[in-house]
Amino acid sequence: MNKDGGAAFDCASFAVTAKGFAGSYGAAMACLEIKEVPEGVRRDVWAKLKAWAERKAAAYEGAEVTAGVHSLLWDIGREGYGFRIGVRDIPLEQEAVEIAEALGLNIYELRSADFSVELCGYPVPAEAAVIGIAGKGRDKILVNGEDESFLNRPEKQEETV
């Protein structure tokens, strides 16, 4: 499994878990800021997304808002752990993905609410989704199907959306 001589993934000691949905808060807030239907999006589809965003905004009122999932993962790396994350395993809501796509935003950099990424020992809590593994090292690897890439330092812009 350890192809690149970086993080000791063959003897990973932690699961990387997520609770909640990444980027939904940021997508909902961005949707509510847009007054016109974005180019290339059908009016009826946008109306449904706008209604979803209004429900999400109400549901997240008073919730703890966190940075995007890329920032949360970066923070794990700053603690001295390398990781391999399955991008497709990160919990996302379809409406949030559609809004991000329509507005040209990266869902993984949008802020979240009631969302956490943590290192967990085994057994993993039942309410947590396992999104990857972590071990000693520095490599921060994102796996998307057959493609592997390194996590780049998160952009500052995610702080605003």
mmCIF file of C-alpha atoms in Angstrom:
data_model
loop_
_atom_site.group_PDB
_atom_site.id
_atom_site.type_symbol
_atom_site.label_atom_id
_atom_site.label_comp_id
_atom_site.label_asym_id
_atom_site.label_seq_id
_atom_site.Cartn_x
_atom_site.Cartn_y
_atom_site.Cartn_z
ATOM 1 C CA MET A 1 0.000 0.000 0.000
ATOM 2 C CA ASN A 2 2.831 2.444 0.753
ATOM 3 C CA LYS A 3 4.018 3.125 -2.793
ATOM 4 C CA ASP A 4 5.772 6.421 -2.269
ATOM 5 C CA GLY A 5 7.911 5.938 0.837
ATOM 6 C CA GLY A 6 5.984 8.619 2.717
ATOM 7 C CA ALA A 7 3.461 8.035 5.461
ATOM 8 C CA ALA A 8 3.561 4.612 7.067
ATOM 9 C CA PHE A 9 0.173 3.545 5.772
ATOM 10 C CA ASP A 10 0.968 -0.154 5.939
ATOM 11 C CA CYS A 11 0.742 0.131 9.713
ATOM 12 C CA ALA A 12 -1.859 2.871 10.009
ATOM 13 C CA SER A 13 -2.938 3.379 13.557
ATOM 14 C CA PHE A 14 -5.996 5.571 12.994
ATOM 15 C CA ALA A 15 -9.091 5.782 10.855
ATOM 16 C CA VAL A 16 -9.959 9.232 9.515
ATOM 17 C CA THR A 17 -13.675 9.717 10.083
ATOM 18 C CA ALA A 18 -16.267 12.323 9.196
ATOM 19 C CA LYS A 19 -19.570 13.172 10.835
ATOM 20 C CA GLY A 20 -22.126 15.349 9.056
ATOM 21 C CA PHE A 21 -21.953 16.690 5.500
ATOM 22 C CA ALA A 22 -19.023 18.625 4.068
ATOM 23 C CA GLY A 23 -19.675 21.979 2.426
ATOM 24 C CA SER A 24 -23.453 22.076 2.838
ATOM 25 C CA TYR A 25 -23.417 25.220 4.955
ATOM 26 C CA GLY A 26 -21.221 27.133 2.517
ATOM 27 C CA ALA A 27 -23.234 25.957 -0.483
ATOM 28 C CA ALA A 28 -26.516 26.983 1.153
ATOM 29 C CA MET A 29 -25.192 30.426 2.112
ATOM 30 C CA ALA A 30 -23.720 30.982 -1.363
ATOM 31 C CA CYS A 31 -27.028 29.977 -2.966
ATOM 32 C CA LEU A 32 -28.987 32.403 -0.805
ATOM 33 C CA GLU A 33 -26.672 35.266 -1.808
ATOM 34 C CA ILE A 34 -27.397 34.792 -5.526
ATOM 35 C CA LYS A 35 -30.403 36.772 -6.734
ATOM 36 C CA GLU A 36 -30.523 35.566 -10.352
ATOM 37 C CA VAL A 37 -30.616 32.047 -11.743
ATOM 38 C CA PRO A 38 -27.025 31.118 -12.722
ATOM 39 C CA GLU A 39 -26.337 30.717 -16.420
ATOM 40 C CA GLY A 40 -26.842 27.151 -17.602
ATOM 41 C CA VAL A 41 -29.194 26.206 -14.744
ATOM 42 C CA ARG A 42 -32.899 25.655 -15.309
ATOM 43 C CA ARG A 43 -35.149 28.011 -13.366
ATOM 44 C CA ASP A 44 -37.181 25.168 -11.772
ATOM 45 C CA VAL A 45 -34.015 23.356 -10.661
ATOM 46 C CA TRP A 46 -32.622 26.539 -9.133
ATOM 47 C CA ALA A 47 -35.913 27.144 -7.303
ATOM 48 C CA LYS A 48 -35.626 23.673 -5.709
ATOM 49 C CA LEU A 49 -31.996 24.310 -4.758
ATOM 50 C CA LYS A 50 -32.916 27.693 -3.296
ATOM 51 C CA ALA A 51 -35.680 26.064 -1.195
ATOM 52 C CA TRP A 52 -33.178 23.440 0.010
ATOM 53 C CA ALA A 53 -30.716 26.232 0.908
ATOM 54 C CA GLU A 54 -33.372 28.049 2.924
ATOM 55 C CA ARG A 55 -34.184 24.869 4.882
ATOM 56 C CA LYS A 56 -30.466 24.221 5.492
ATOM 57 C CA ALA A 57 -29.833 27.780 6.649
ATOM 58 C CA ALA A 58 -32.667 27.443 9.162
ATOM 59 C CA ALA A 59 -31.458 24.017 10.311
ATOM 60 C CA TYR A 60 -27.890 25.266 10.774
ATOM 61 C CA GLU A 61 -28.876 28.386 12.704
ATOM 62 C CA GLY A 62 -26.743 28.439 15.849
ATOM 63 C CA ALA A 63 -24.663 25.444 14.730
ATOM 64 C CA GLU A 64 -20.893 25.408 14.991
ATOM 65 C CA VAL A 65 -19.441 26.468 11.647
ATOM 66 C CA THR A 66 -16.119 24.948 10.592
ATOM 67 C CA ALA A 67 -13.720 25.421 7.737
ATOM 68 C CA GLY A 68 -13.981 23.321 4.601
ATOM 69 C CA VAL A 69 -12.988 19.669 4.664
ATOM 70 C CA HIS A 70 -9.667 20.439 2.944
ATOM 71 C CA SER A 71 -8.717 22.746 5.835
ATOM 72 C CA LEU A 72 -9.808 20.213 8.432
ATOM 73 C CA LEU A 73 -7.684 17.537 6.747
ATOM 74 C CA TRP A 74 -4.752 19.943 6.495
ATOM 75 C CA ASP A 75 -4.982 20.468 10.267
ATOM 76 C CA ILE A 76 -4.639 16.701 10.806
ATOM 77 C CA GLY A 77 -1.498 16.798 8.684
ATOM 78 C CA ARG A 78 -0.093 19.644 10.786
ATOM 79 C CA GLU A 79 -0.346 17.363 13.812
ATOM 80 C CA GLY A 80 2.286 15.103 12.236
ATOM 81 C CA TYR A 81 0.082 12.573 10.514
ATOM 82 C CA GLY A 82 0.053 11.560 6.900
ATOM 83 C CA PHE A 83 -3.132 10.184 5.412
ATOM 84 C CA ARG A 84 -4.879 8.603 2.453
ATOM 85 C CA ILE A 85 -8.408 9.923 2.022
ATOM 86 C CA GLY A 86 -11.000 8.454 -0.324
ATOM 87 C CA VAL A 87 -12.555 11.588 -1.808
ATOM 88 C CA ARG A 88 -15.665 9.635 -2.781
ATOM 89 C CA ASP A 89 -16.115 8.592 0.857
ATOM 90 C CA ILE A 90 -16.475 12.168 2.136
ATOM 91 C CA PRO A 91 -20.190 12.657 2.959
ATOM 92 C CA LEU A 92 -21.782 15.248 0.673
ATOM 93 C CA GLU A 93 -25.370 16.259 0.016
ATOM 94 C CA GLN A 94 -26.350 16.193 -3.644
ATOM 95 C CA GLU A 95 -27.986 19.631 -3.483
ATOM 96 C CA ALA A 96 -24.792 21.157 -2.077
ATOM 97 C CA VAL A 97 -22.781 19.578 -4.893
ATOM 98 C CA GLU A 98 -25.202 20.948 -7.501
ATOM 99 C CA ILE A 99 -25.079 24.456 -6.029
ATOM 100 C CA ALA A 100 -21.282 24.426 -5.871
ATOM 101 C CA GLU A 101 -21.109 23.222 -9.465
ATOM 102 C CA ALA A 102 -23.573 25.875 -10.685
ATOM 103 C CA LEU A 103 -21.612 28.637 -8.938
ATOM 104 C CA GLY A 104 -18.130 27.375 -9.846
ATOM 105 C CA LEU A 105 -17.189 26.648 -6.219
ATOM 106 C CA ASN A 106 -15.156 23.764 -4.826
ATOM 107 C CA ILE A 107 -17.440 21.819 -2.468
ATOM 108 C CA TYR A 108 -14.415 20.604 -0.480
ATOM 109 C CA GLU A 109 -13.376 24.173 0.333
ATOM 110 C CA LEU A 110 -16.796 25.458 1.380
ATOM 111 C CA ARG A 111 -17.465 25.903 5.080
ATOM 112 C CA SER A 112 -19.479 23.295 6.915
ATOM 113 C CA ALA A 113 -21.737 23.265 9.958
ATOM 114 C CA ASP A 114 -22.191 20.381 12.369
ATOM 115 C CA PHE A 115 -19.374 18.619 10.521
ATOM 116 C CA SER A 116 -16.182 17.152 11.905
ATOM 117 C CA VAL A 117 -13.165 15.207 10.697
ATOM 118 C CA GLU A 118 -11.338 13.206 13.346
ATOM 119 C CA LEU A 119 -8.747 10.536 13.884
ATOM 120 C CA CYS A 120 -10.321 7.509 15.563
ATOM 121 C CA GLY A 121 -8.979 4.281 16.922
ATOM 122 C CA TYR A 122 -10.682 1.024 16.152
ATOM 123 C CA PRO A 123 -13.503 0.169 16.459
ATOM 124 C CA VAL A 124 -14.838 3.287 14.762
ATOM 125 C CA PRO A 125 -18.017 4.848 16.231
ATOM 126 C CA ALA A 126 -21.122 3.692 14.336
ATOM 127 C CA GLU A 127 -22.240 7.253 13.500
ATOM 128 C CA ALA A 128 -18.930 8.117 11.811
ATOM 129 C CA ALA A 129 -18.111 7.543 8.140
ATOM 130 C CA VAL A 130 -14.590 6.225 7.541
ATOM 131 C CA ILE A 131 -13.037 8.387 4.820
ATOM 132 C CA GLY A 132 -9.428 7.231 5.056
ATOM 133 C CA ILE A 133 -6.487 6.088 7.127
ATOM 134 C CA ALA A 134 -3.738 7.999 8.898
ATOM 135 C CA GLY A 135 -0.320 7.186 10.262
ATOM 136 C CA LYS A 136 3.000 8.799 11.074
ATOM 137 C CA GLY A 137 4.353 10.738 8.130
ATOM 138 C CA ARG A 138 3.819 13.821 6.030
ATOM 139 C CA ASP A 139 2.095 12.687 2.832
ATOM 140 C CA LYS A 140 -1.444 13.999 2.482
ATOM 141 C CA ILE A 141 -2.892 11.881 -0.308
ATOM 142 C CA LEU A 142 -6.356 12.206 -1.839
ATOM 143 C CA VAL A 143 -7.614 9.187 -3.759
ATOM 144 C CA ASN A 144 -10.373 9.629 -6.345
ATOM 145 C CA GLY A 145 -10.946 6.326 -8.113
ATOM 146 C CA GLU A 146 -7.694 5.478 -9.883
ATOM 147 C CA ASP A 147 -6.292 8.994 -9.452
ATOM 148 C CA GLU A 148 -4.099 10.011 -6.538
ATOM 149 C CA SER A 149 -3.013 13.545 -5.727
ATOM 150 C CA PHE A 150 -1.526 15.412 -2.818
ATOM 151 C CA LEU A 151 -3.663 17.771 -0.779
ATOM 152 C CA ASN A 152 -2.627 21.335 -1.491
ATOM 153 C CA ARG A 153 -2.564 23.989 1.206
ATOM 154 C CA PRO A 154 -6.177 25.226 1.497
ATOM 155 C CA GLU A 155 -6.968 28.585 -0.046
ATOM 156 C CA LYS A 156 -7.819 31.556 2.161
ATOM 157 C CA GLN A 157 -11.050 32.206 0.246
ATOM 158 C CA GLU A 158 -12.854 29.365 2.008
ATOM 159 C CA GLU A 159 -12.963 31.485 5.127
ATOM 160 C CA THR A 160 -15.493 33.795 3.440
ATOM 161 C CA VAL A 161 -18.039 31.370 1.982
#
